[in-house]
Amino acid sequence: MNKLENARLTIEEIDKQFTELFEKRFEAVKDVIEYKKENNIPIFDEKREAYLLAKNLGYIKNDSLKKYYEDFLLNMFRISKEYQKDLL
């Protein structure tokens, strides 16, 4: 197996893990929207998103990847809000 094939296998395994974590995260999002719905709380919480963005960006050790991870997080937040809207 060459370097390209090894890298692709690694990516496939990581993607599988992402899938599992995605589903787990959105099960928690489902709980969040149920609570927000019961307590008449809006979907968008600017302070919470800013907190999560800063906290999660702090986990990135490779500074050259931070802007890409920020984009990833912002997209995940957007998708989460869309999912919450759909559940309402």
Short mmCIF file of C-alpha atoms in Angstrom, two decimals:
data_model
loop_
_atom_site.label_atom_id
_atom_site.label_comp_id
_atom_site.label_asym_id
_atom_site.label_seq_id
_atom_site.Cartn_x
_atom_site.Cartn_y
_atom_site.Cartn_z
CA MET A 1 0.00 0.00 0.00
CA ASN A 2 1.41 3.38 -0.99
CA LYS A 3 1.33 6.70 0.86
CA LEU A 4 -1.77 7.93 -0.98
CA GLU A 5 -3.73 4.77 -0.20
CA ASN A 6 -2.69 4.94 3.46
CA ALA A 7 -3.75 8.58 3.70
CA ARG A 8 -7.12 7.79 2.10
CA LEU A 9 -7.73 4.93 4.52
CA THR A 10 -6.94 7.25 7.41
CA ILE A 11 -9.36 9.84 6.04
CA GLU A 12 -12.09 7.23 5.62
CA GLU A 13 -11.68 6.12 9.25
CA ILE A 14 -11.77 9.71 10.47
CA ASP A 15 -14.88 10.37 8.35
CA LYS A 16 -16.54 7.36 9.98
CA GLN A 17 -15.73 8.80 13.40
CA PHE A 18 -17.06 12.21 12.29
CA THR A 19 -20.32 10.54 11.29
CA GLU A 20 -20.72 8.94 14.69
CA LEU A 21 -19.89 12.20 16.47
CA PHE A 22 -22.20 14.18 14.19
CA GLU A 23 -25.14 11.97 15.09
CA LYS A 24 -24.25 12.11 18.77
CA ARG A 25 -23.94 15.91 18.66
CA PHE A 26 -27.28 16.35 16.94
CA GLU A 27 -29.01 14.11 19.46
CA ALA A 28 -27.81 16.61 22.06
CA VAL A 29 -28.99 19.48 19.84
CA LYS A 30 -32.41 17.83 19.83
CA ASP A 31 -32.42 17.99 23.65
CA VAL A 32 -31.37 21.65 23.50
CA ILE A 33 -34.22 22.64 21.20
CA GLU A 34 -36.72 20.75 23.33
CA TYR A 35 -35.58 22.76 26.35
CA LYS A 36 -35.60 26.03 24.40
CA LYS A 37 -39.10 25.26 23.12
CA GLU A 38 -40.43 24.49 26.62
CA ASN A 39 -38.87 27.66 28.02
CA ASN A 40 -39.57 30.01 25.11
CA ILE A 41 -35.86 30.62 24.42
CA PRO A 42 -34.77 31.69 20.92
CA ILE A 43 -32.67 29.36 18.80
CA PHE A 44 -29.80 31.78 18.25
CA ASP A 45 -27.61 32.51 21.26
CA GLU A 46 -24.84 34.83 20.10
CA LYS A 47 -22.90 34.64 23.38
CA ARG A 48 -22.97 30.84 23.39
CA GLU A 49 -21.71 30.64 19.81
CA ALA A 50 -18.90 33.11 20.53
CA TYR A 51 -17.94 31.11 23.61
CA LEU A 52 -17.93 27.79 21.72
CA LEU A 53 -15.99 29.28 18.82
CA ALA A 54 -13.25 30.66 21.06
CA LYS A 55 -13.10 27.54 23.22
CA ASN A 56 -12.92 25.11 20.30
CA LEU A 57 -10.43 27.18 18.34
CA GLY A 58 -8.23 26.99 21.41
CA TYR A 59 -7.93 23.23 20.90
CA ILE A 60 -6.26 23.67 17.52
CA LYS A 61 -2.49 23.45 17.86
CA ASN A 62 -1.62 24.11 14.23
CA ASP A 63 -2.22 27.84 13.70
CA SER A 64 -2.34 27.43 9.92
CA LEU A 65 -5.52 25.32 10.34
CA LYS A 66 -7.40 27.71 12.64
CA LYS A 67 -9.19 29.65 9.89
CA TYR A 68 -10.38 26.37 8.34
CA TYR A 69 -11.55 25.01 11.66
CA GLU A 70 -13.34 28.28 12.34
CA ASP A 71 -15.16 27.90 9.03
CA PHE A 72 -16.01 24.29 9.93
CA LEU A 73 -17.43 25.38 13.30
CA LEU A 74 -19.44 28.26 11.85
CA ASN A 75 -20.96 25.88 9.31
CA MET A 76 -21.76 23.39 12.03
CA PHE A 77 -23.46 26.15 14.06
CA ARG A 78 -25.47 27.14 10.97
CA ILE A 79 -26.55 23.55 10.36
CA SER A 80 -27.45 23.15 14.02
CA LYS A 81 -29.71 26.22 13.88
CA GLU A 82 -31.37 24.90 10.71
CA TYR A 83 -31.97 21.56 12.41
CA GLN A 84 -33.43 23.31 15.45
CA LYS A 85 -35.76 25.32 13.20
CA ASP A 86 -36.89 22.10 11.51
CA LEU A 87 -37.64 20.54 14.89
CA LEU A 88 -39.77 23.46 15.95
#
